[in-house]
Coordinates of C-alpha atoms and ligand atoms in Angstrom, one line a residue:
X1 CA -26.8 -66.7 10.1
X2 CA -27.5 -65.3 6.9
X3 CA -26.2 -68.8 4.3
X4 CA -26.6 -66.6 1.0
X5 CA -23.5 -64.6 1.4
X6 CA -19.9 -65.0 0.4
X7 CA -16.9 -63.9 2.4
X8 CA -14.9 -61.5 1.0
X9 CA -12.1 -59.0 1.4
X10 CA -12.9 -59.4 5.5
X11 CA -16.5 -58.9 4.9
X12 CA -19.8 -60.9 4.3
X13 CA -21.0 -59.5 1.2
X14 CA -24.1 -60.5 -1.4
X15 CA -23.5 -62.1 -4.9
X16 CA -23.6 -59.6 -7.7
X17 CA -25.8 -62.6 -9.4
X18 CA -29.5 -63.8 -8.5
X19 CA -29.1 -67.7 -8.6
X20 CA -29.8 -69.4 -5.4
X21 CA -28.3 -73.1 -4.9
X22 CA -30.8 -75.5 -1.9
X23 CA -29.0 -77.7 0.2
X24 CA -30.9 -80.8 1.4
X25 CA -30.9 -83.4 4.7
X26 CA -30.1 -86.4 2.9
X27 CA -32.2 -88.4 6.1
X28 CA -35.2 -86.6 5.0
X29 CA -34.8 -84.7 1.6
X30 CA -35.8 -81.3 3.4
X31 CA -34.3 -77.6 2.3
X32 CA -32.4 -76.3 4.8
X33 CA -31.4 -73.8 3.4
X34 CA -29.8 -72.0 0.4
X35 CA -27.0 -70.7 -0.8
X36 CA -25.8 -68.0 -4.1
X37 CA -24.0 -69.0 -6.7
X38 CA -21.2 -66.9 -7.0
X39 CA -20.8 -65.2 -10.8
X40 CA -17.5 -64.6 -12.8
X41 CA -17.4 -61.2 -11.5
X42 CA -17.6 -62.6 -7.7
X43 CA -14.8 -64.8 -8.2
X44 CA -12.4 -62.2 -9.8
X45 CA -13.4 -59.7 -6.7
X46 CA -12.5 -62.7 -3.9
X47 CA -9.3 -63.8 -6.0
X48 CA -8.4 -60.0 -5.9
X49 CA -9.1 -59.4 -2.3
X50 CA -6.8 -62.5 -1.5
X51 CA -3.9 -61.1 -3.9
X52 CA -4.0 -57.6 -2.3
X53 CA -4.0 -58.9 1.2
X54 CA -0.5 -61.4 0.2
X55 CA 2.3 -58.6 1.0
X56 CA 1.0 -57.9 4.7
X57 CA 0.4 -61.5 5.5
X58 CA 3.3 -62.5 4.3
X59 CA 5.2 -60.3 5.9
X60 CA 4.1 -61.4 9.4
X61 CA 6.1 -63.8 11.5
X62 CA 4.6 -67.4 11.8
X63 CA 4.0 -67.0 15.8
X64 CA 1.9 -63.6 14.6
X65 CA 0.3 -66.3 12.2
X66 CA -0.2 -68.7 14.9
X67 CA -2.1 -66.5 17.2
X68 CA -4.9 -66.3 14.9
X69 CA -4.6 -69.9 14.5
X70 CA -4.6 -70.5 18.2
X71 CA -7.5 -68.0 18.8
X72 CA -9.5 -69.9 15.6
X73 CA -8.8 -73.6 17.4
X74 CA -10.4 -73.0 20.4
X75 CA -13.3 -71.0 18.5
X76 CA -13.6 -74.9 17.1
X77 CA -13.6 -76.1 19.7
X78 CA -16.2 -73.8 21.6
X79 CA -18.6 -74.5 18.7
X80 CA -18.0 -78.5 18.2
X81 CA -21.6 -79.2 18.4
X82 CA -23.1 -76.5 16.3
X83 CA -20.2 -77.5 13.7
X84 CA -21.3 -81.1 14.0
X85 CA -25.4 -80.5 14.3
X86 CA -24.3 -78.5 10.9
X87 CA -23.0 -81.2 9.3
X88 CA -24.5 -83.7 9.8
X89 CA -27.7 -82.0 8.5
X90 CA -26.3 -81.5 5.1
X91 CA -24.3 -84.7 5.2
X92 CA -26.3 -87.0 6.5
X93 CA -23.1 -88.8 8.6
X94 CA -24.5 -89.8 12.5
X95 CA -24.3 -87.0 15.0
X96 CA -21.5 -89.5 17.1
X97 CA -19.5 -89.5 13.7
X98 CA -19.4 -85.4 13.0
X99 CA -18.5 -84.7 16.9
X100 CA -16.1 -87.1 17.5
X101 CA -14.4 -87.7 14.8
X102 CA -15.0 -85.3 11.7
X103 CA -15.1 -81.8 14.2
X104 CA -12.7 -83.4 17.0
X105 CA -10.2 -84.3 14.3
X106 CA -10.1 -80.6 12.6
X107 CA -9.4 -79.3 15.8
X108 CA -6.7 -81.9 16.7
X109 CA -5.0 -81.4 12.7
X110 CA -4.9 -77.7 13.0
X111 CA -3.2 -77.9 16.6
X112 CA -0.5 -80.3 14.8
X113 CA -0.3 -77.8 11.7
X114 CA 0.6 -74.7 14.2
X115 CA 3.3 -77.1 15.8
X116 CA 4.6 -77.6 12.2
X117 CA 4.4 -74.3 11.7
X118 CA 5.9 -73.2 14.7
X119 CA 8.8 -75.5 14.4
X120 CA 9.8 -75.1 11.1
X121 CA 13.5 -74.6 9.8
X122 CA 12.8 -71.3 7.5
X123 CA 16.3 -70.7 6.6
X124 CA 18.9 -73.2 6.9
X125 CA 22.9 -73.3 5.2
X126 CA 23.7 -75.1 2.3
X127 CA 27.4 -74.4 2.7
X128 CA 27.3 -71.1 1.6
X129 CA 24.4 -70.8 0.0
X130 CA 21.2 -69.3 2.1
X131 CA 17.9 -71.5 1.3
X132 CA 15.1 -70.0 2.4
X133 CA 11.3 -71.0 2.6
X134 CA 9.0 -68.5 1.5
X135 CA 4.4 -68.4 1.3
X136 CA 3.9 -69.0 -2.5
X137 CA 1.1 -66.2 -3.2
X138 CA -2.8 -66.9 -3.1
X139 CA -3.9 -70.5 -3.3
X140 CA -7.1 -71.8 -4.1
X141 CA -9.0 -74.3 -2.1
X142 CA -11.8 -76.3 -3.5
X143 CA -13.4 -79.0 -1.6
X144 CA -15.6 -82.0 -1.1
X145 CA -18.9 -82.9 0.8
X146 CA -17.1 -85.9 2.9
X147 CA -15.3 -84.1 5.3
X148 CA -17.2 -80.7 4.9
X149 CA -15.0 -79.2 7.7
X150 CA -11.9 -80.9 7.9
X151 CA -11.2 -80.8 4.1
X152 CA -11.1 -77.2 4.1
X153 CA -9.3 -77.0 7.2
X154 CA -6.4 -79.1 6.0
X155 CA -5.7 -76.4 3.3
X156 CA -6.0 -73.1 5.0
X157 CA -4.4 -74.2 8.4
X158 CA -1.1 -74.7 6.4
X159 CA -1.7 -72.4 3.6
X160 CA -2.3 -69.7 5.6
X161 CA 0.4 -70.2 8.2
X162 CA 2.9 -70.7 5.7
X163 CA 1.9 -67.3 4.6
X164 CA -0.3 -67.9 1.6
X165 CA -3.8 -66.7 1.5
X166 CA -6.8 -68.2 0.3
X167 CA -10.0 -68.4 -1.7
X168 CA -12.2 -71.5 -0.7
X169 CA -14.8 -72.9 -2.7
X170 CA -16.7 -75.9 -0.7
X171 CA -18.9 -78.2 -2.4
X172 CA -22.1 -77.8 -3.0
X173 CA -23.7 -80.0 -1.1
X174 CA -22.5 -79.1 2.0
X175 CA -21.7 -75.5 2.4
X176 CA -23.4 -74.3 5.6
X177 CA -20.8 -76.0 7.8
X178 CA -18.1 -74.4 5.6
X179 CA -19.4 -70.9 6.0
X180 CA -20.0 -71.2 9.5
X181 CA -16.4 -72.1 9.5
X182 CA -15.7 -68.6 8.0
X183 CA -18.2 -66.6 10.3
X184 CA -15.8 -68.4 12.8
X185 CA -12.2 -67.0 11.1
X186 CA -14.2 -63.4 10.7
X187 CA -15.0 -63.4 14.6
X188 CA -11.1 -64.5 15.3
X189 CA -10.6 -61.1 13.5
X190 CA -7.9 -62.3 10.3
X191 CA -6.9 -59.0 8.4
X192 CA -8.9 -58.9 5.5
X193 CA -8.3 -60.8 2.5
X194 CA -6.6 -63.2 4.2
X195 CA -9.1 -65.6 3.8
X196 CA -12.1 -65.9 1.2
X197 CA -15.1 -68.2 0.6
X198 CA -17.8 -68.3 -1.9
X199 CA -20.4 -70.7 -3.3
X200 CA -21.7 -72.2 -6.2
X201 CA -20.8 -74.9 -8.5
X202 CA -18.0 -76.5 -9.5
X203 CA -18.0 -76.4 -13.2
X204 CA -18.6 -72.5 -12.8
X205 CA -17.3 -71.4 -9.4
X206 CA -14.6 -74.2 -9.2
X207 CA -13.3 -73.6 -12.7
X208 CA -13.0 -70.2 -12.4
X209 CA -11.1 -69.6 -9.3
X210 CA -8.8 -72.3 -10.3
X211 CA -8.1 -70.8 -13.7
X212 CA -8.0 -67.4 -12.7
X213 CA -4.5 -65.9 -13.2
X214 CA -4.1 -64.4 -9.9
X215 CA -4.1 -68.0 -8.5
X216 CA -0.9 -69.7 -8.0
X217 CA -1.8 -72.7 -6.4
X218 CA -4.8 -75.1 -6.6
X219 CA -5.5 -77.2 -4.1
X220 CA -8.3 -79.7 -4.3
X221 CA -9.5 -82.4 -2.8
X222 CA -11.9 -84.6 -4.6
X223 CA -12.7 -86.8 -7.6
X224 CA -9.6 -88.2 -9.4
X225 CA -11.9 -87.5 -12.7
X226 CA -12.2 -83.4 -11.7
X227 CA -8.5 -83.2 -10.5
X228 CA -7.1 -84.4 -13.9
X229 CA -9.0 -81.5 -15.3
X230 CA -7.8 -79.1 -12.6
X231 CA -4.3 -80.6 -13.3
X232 CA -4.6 -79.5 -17.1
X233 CA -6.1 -75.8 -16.0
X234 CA -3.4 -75.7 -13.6
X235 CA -0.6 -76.0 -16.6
X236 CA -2.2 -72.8 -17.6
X237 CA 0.4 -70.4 -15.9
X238 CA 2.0 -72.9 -14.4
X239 CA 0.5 -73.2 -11.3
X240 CA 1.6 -75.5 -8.3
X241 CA -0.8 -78.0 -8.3
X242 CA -2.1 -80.2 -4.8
X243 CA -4.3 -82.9 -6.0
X244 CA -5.9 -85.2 -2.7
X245 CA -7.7 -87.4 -5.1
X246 CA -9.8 -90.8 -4.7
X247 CA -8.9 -94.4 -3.9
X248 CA -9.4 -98.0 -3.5
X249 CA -7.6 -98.9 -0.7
X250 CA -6.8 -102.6 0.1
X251 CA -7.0 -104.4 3.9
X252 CA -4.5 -107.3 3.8
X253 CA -4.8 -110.0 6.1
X254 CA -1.6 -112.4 6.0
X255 CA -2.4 -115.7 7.3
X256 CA -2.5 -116.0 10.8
X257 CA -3.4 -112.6 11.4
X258 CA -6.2 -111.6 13.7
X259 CA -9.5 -112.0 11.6
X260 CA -11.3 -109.6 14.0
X261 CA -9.2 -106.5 13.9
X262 CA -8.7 -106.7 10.1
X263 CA -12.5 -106.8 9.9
X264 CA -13.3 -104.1 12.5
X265 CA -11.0 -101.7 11.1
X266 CA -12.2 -102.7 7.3
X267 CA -15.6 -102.3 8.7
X268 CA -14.9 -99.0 10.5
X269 CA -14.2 -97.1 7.2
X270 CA -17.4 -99.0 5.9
X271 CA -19.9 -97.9 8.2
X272 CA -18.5 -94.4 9.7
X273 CA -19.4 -91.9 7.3
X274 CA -21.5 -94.4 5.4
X275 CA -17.8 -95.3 3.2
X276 CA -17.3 -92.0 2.0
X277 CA -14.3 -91.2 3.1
X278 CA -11.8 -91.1 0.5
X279 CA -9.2 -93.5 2.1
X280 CA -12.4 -96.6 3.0
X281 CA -10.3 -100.0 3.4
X282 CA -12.9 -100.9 0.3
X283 CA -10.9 -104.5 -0.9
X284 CA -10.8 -106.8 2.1
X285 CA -7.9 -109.1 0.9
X286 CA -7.6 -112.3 2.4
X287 CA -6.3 -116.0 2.6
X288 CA -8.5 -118.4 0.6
X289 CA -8.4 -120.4 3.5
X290 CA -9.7 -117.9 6.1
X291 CA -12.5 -117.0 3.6
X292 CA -15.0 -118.7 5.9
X293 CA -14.2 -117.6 8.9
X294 CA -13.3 -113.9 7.4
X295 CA -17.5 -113.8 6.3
X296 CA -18.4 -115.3 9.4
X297 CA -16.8 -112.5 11.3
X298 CA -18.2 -110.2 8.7
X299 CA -21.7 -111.2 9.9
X300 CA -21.2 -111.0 13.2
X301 CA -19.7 -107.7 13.4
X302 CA -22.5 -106.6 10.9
X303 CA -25.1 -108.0 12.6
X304 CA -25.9 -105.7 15.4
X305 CA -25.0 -101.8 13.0
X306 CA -28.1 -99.7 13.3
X307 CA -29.3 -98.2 10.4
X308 CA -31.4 -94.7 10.6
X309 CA -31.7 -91.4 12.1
X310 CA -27.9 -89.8 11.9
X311 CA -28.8 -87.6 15.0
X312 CA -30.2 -90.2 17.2
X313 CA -27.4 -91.6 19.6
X314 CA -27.1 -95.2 19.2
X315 CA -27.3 -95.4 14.8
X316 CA -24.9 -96.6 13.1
X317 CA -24.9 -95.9 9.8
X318 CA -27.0 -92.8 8.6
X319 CA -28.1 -91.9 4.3
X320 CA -25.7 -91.5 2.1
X321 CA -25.4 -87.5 0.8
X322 CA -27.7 -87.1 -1.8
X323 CA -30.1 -88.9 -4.4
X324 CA -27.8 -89.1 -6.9
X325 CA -24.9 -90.6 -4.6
X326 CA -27.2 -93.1 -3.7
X327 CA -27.2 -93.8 -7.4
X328 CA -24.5 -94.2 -7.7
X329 CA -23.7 -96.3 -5.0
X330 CA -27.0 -98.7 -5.8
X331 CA -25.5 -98.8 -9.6
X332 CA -22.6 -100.1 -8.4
X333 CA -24.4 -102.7 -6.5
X334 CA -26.3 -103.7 -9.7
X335 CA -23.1 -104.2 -11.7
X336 CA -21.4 -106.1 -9.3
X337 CA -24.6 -108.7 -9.0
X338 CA -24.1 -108.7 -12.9
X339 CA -20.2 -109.1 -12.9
X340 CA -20.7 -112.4 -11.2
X341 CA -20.3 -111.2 -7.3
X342 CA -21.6 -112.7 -4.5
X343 CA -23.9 -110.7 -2.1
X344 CA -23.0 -111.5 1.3
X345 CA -25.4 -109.7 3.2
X346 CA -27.6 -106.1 2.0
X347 CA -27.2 -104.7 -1.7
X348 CA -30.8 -102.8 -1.0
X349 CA -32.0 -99.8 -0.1
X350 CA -34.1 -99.1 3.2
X351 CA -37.4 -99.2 2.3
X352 CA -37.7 -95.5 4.2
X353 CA -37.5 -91.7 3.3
X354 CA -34.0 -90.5 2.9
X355 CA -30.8 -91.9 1.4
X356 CA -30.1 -94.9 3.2
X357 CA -27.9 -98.2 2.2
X358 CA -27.6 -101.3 3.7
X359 CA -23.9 -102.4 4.5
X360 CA -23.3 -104.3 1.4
X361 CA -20.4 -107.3 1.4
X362 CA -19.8 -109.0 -2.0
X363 CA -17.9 -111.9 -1.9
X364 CA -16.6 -114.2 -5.1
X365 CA -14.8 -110.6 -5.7
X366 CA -12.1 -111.2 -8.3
X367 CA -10.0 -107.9 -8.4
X368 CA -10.5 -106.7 -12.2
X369 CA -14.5 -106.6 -11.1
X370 CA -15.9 -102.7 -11.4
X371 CA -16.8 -103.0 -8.0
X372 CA -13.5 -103.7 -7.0
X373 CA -11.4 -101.4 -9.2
X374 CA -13.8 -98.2 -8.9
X375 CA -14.4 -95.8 -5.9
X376 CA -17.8 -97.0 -4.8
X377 CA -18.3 -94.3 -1.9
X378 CA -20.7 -95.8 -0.1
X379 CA -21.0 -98.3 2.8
X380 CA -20.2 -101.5 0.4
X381 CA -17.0 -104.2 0.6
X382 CA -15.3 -106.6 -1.3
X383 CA -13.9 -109.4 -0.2
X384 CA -11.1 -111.2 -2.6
X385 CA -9.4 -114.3 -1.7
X386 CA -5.5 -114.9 -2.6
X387 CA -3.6 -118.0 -2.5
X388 CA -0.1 -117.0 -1.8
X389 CA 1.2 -113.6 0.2
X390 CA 3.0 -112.4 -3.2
X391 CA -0.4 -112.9 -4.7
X392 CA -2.2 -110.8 -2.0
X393 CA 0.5 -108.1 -2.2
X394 CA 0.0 -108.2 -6.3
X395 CA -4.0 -107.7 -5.9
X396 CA -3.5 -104.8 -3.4
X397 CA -1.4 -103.1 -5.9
X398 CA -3.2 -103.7 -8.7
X399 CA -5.3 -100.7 -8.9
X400 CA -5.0 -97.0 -10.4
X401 CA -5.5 -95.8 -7.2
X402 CA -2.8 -95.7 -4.1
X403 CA -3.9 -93.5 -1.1
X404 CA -4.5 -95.9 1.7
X405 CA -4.1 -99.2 3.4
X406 CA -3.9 -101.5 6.0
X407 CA -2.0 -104.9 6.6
X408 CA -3.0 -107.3 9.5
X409 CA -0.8 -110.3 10.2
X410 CA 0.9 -112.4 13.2
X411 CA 4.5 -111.0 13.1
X412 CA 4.9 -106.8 13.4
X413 CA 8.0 -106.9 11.4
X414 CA 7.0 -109.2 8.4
X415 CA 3.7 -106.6 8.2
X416 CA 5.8 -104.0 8.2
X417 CA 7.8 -105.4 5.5
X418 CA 4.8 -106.6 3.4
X419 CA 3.8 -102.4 4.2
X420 CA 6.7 -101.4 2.4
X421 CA 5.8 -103.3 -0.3
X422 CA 1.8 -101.8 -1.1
X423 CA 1.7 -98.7 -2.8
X424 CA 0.3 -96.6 -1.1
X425 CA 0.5 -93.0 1.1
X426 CA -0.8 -94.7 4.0
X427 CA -0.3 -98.0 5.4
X428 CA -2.0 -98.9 8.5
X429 CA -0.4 -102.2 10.4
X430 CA -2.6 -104.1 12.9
X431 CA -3.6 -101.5 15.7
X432 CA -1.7 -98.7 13.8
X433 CA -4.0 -95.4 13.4
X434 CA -3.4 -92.5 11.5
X435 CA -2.5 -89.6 13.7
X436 CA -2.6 -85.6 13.6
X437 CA 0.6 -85.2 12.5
X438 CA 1.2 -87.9 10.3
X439 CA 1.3 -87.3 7.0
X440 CA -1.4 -88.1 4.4
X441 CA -1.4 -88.2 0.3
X442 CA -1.5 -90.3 -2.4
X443 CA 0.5 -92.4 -4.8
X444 CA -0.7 -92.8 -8.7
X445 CA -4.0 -91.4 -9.2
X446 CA -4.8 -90.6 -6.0
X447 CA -3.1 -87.4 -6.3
X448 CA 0.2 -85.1 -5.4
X449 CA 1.6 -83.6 -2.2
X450 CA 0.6 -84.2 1.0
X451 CA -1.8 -82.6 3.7
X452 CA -1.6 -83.1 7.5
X453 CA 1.7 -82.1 9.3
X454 CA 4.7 -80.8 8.2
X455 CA 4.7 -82.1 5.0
X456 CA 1.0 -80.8 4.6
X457 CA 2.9 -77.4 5.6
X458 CA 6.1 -77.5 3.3
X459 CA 3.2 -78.0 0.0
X460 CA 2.6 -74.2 0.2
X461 CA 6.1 -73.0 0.5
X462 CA 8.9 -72.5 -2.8
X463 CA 12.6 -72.3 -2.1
X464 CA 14.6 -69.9 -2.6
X465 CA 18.5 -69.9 -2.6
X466 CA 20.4 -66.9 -1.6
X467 CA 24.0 -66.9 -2.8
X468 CA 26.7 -64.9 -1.6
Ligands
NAP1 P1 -15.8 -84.0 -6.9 O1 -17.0 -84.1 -7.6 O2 -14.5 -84.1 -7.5 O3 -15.9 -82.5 -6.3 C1 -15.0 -81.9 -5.4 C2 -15.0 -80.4 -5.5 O4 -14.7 -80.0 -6.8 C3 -16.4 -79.9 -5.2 O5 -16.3 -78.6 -4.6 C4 -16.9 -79.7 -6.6 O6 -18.0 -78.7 -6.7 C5 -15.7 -79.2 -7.3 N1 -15.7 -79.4 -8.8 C6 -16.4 -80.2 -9.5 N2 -16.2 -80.1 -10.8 C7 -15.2 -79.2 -10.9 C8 -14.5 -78.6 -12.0 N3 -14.7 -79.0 -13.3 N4 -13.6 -77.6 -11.7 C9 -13.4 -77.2 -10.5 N5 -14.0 -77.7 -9.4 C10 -14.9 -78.7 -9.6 O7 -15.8 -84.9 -5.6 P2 -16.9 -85.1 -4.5 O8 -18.0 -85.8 -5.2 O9 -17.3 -83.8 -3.9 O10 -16.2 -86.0 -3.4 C11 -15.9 -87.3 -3.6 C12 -14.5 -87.6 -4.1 O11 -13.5 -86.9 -3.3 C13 -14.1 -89.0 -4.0 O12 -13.5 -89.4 -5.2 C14 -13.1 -89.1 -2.9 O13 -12.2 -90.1 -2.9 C15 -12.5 -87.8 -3.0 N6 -11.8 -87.4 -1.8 C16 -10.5 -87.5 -1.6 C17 -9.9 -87.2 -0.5 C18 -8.4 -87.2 -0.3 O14 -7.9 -86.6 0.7 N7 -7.6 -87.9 -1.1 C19 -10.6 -86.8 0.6 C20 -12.0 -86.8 0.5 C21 -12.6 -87.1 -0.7 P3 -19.5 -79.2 -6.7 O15 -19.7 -79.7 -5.3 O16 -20.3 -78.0 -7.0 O17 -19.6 -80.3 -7.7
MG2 MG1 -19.6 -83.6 -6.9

């Protein structure tokens, strides 16, 4: 497959610039290949394409929607390992990881998003007054590395069903498994212009499609630092504005919950994906009294993670995406030593080629610490102690952030209470797993609107009341 073209207008077509972008293995710094940097004059030619191609989408009926969607799922589902081998070249995250969760979710999301779709009360009766739900116009889609698959497919399955269509921008570290994704929706056969992608940057490519006046909505998913600016471009025309954004998400343990779940699933969003995933359980909050036994569990759950080659079988924990994440993430480490934080176990590099982090647990963590307050996104923990529940629920909330989090205690119901009370878009009680349909956003400045489900779906619809 040719990597260097965009997707436009139902074709693949070259830039009408010369820049090329590389894209690396971040297990061995390798080129795998490169990409084009899409130009002003690109972006207005995809946003056109998507504009001309609104009237006859929009005009279709969902279930003629659907049948593309349908067609497009089991085109996933056909390619799973190529999709996954893809990805987890560019992101570095363990061959295990991309298949069975990153690829196996996208397929299982998009099935949930067509039974939204499919489902969904279009008209309904306000006494007399006919409200109707109608596909907004052409939405732009711009995307992080994390999920290179599933973030995009969270915003055109319901964008495009709903009747929109789309221009996608992926980031630019990993666009290969994004525009095999397309060569995917151009071999289900969409009419043309229905859906777009080009590469390049996200100051240049990003900017522009999102402040392009042809765009009604932006949706992005990323950096809470980028989606405040997108939030300001947005007020430009007044564009609806999706913002999935970053967090800090706490993992409260009540006393006399079960120490070992609320450390496997902490330790889950820790290791999978080497802690980049935007909803990472990242403060472990517990008891001052179970502190011991909470680091002793830490240990012995750490002890046995295997750190190195992503596409071997049985590792763990693969490099983080780039050089500069790794940076980051060893930046972070270094301020936290200097803050006063305790290393439990790692805080170093591997001493190998490639991006790779230990599992890092800081303990001594008081909750106004950098390392507790920033998004580290990387395979690194705090722990904070709390003496009193009102105390623990206080620290969990005590963040800018509010996407996810988790609550692990004795009684169902009290957790469920204590849920009510952290705020956040997710809350996750003992066993309690996200699922397909369930819906996902944040509160504060982790963003606004939802994805997933059918309140992913109603995002790219406006209401319209007929009165007679
Ligand atoms: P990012 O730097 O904010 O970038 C996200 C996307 O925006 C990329 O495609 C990027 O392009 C583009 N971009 C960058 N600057 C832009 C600008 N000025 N205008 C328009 N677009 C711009 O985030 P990231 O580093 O890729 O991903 C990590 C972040 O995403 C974390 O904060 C994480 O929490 C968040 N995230 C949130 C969710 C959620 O659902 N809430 C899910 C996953 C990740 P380039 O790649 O070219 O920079
Ligand atoms: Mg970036």
């Amino acid at each position: 497959m040719n990597y260097q073209q965009f997707y436009i207008d139902g074709e693949w077509v070259s830039s009408s610039g010369t820049e090329t972008i590389d894209v690396l293995n971040p297990a061995t710094d390798e080129v795998i290949d490169k990409v084009s940097a899409a130009t002003t004059e690109d972006v207005d030619r995809a946003v056109k394409a998507a504009k001309k191609a609104f009237p006859s989408w929009s005009a279709l009926t969902v279930a003629e929607r659907a049948s593309y969607f349908k067609k497009l799922k089991q085109a996933l589902k056909d390619n799973l390992g190529t999709l996954a081998d893809l990805m987890t070249a560019e992101l570095g995250a363990t061959t295990r990881f991309s298949h069975d969760v990153q690829v196996t979710m996208s397929i299982n999301e998009m099935e949930a998003t067509i039974r939204a779709a499919e489902t969904y009360q279009f008209d309904h009766y306000i006494r007399d007054a006919l409200v109707t739900a109608e596909p907004i116009g052409v939405v732009a889609c711009i995307s992080p590395w994390n999920y290179p698959l599933n973030q995009i497919q969270r915003k055109i399955s319901p964008a495009l069903l709903a009747g929109n269509t789309v221009v996608v921008k992926p980031a630019t570290e990993t666009p290969l498994t994004a525009l095999y994704f397309a060569k995917l929706i151009d071999e289900v056969g969409f009419p043309a212009g229905v859906f777009n992608i080009l590469t390049g940057s996200g100051s240049k490519v990003g900017t522009g499609i999102a402040s392009h006046p042809d765009v009604d909505v932006i949706s992005f998913t990323g950096s809470t630092e980028v989606g405040e600016k997108l939030y300001a471009a947005g007020s430009k025309g007044i564009k609806k504005i999706i913002l999935e954004l970053g967090g800090k998400s706490p993992m409260l343990l009540l006393p006399g919950g079960s120490i070992k779940t609320a450390v496997k699933k902490t330790l889950g969003t820790i290791i999978n994906n080497q802690g980049q995933s935007c909803s990472a359980l990242t403060r472990l909050i517990v008891p001052k009294d179970d502190l011991k036994a909470v680091q002793e569990e830490l240990l012995a759950q750490l002890k046995d993670v295997k750190i190195g080659d992503p596409t071997l079988e049985d590792t763990d924990l693969g490099p983080v995406v780039s050089a500069k994440q790794e940076e980051t993430v060893l930046g972070y480490i270094a301020k936290g030593k200097e803050e006063g934080a305790t290393i439990l176990t790692g805080g170093n590099k591997v001493d190998c080629p490639g991006h790779y982090i230990e599992p890092t647990v800081f303990v001594d963590v008081k909750n106004d610490m950098t390392i507790a307050q920033e998004e580290i996104f990387g395979p690194v923990l705090t722990v904070i102690p709390y003496e009193s529940v009102e105390e623990g629920i206080t620290i969990s909330n005590d963040t800018t952030y509010g996407l996810s989090g988790a609550v692990v205690g004795p009684d169902e119901d009290e957790a469920v209470a204590i849920a009510r009370k952290i705020r956040t878009g997710n809350v996750m009680v003992n066993e309690g797993a996200v699922t397909a349909d369930s819906p996902f956003g944040g509160y504060k400045e982790s963003g606004i609107g939802h994805e997933k489900g059918v309140y992913g779906f109603e995002d790219y619809l406006n209401i319209k009341a007929i009165l007679r």
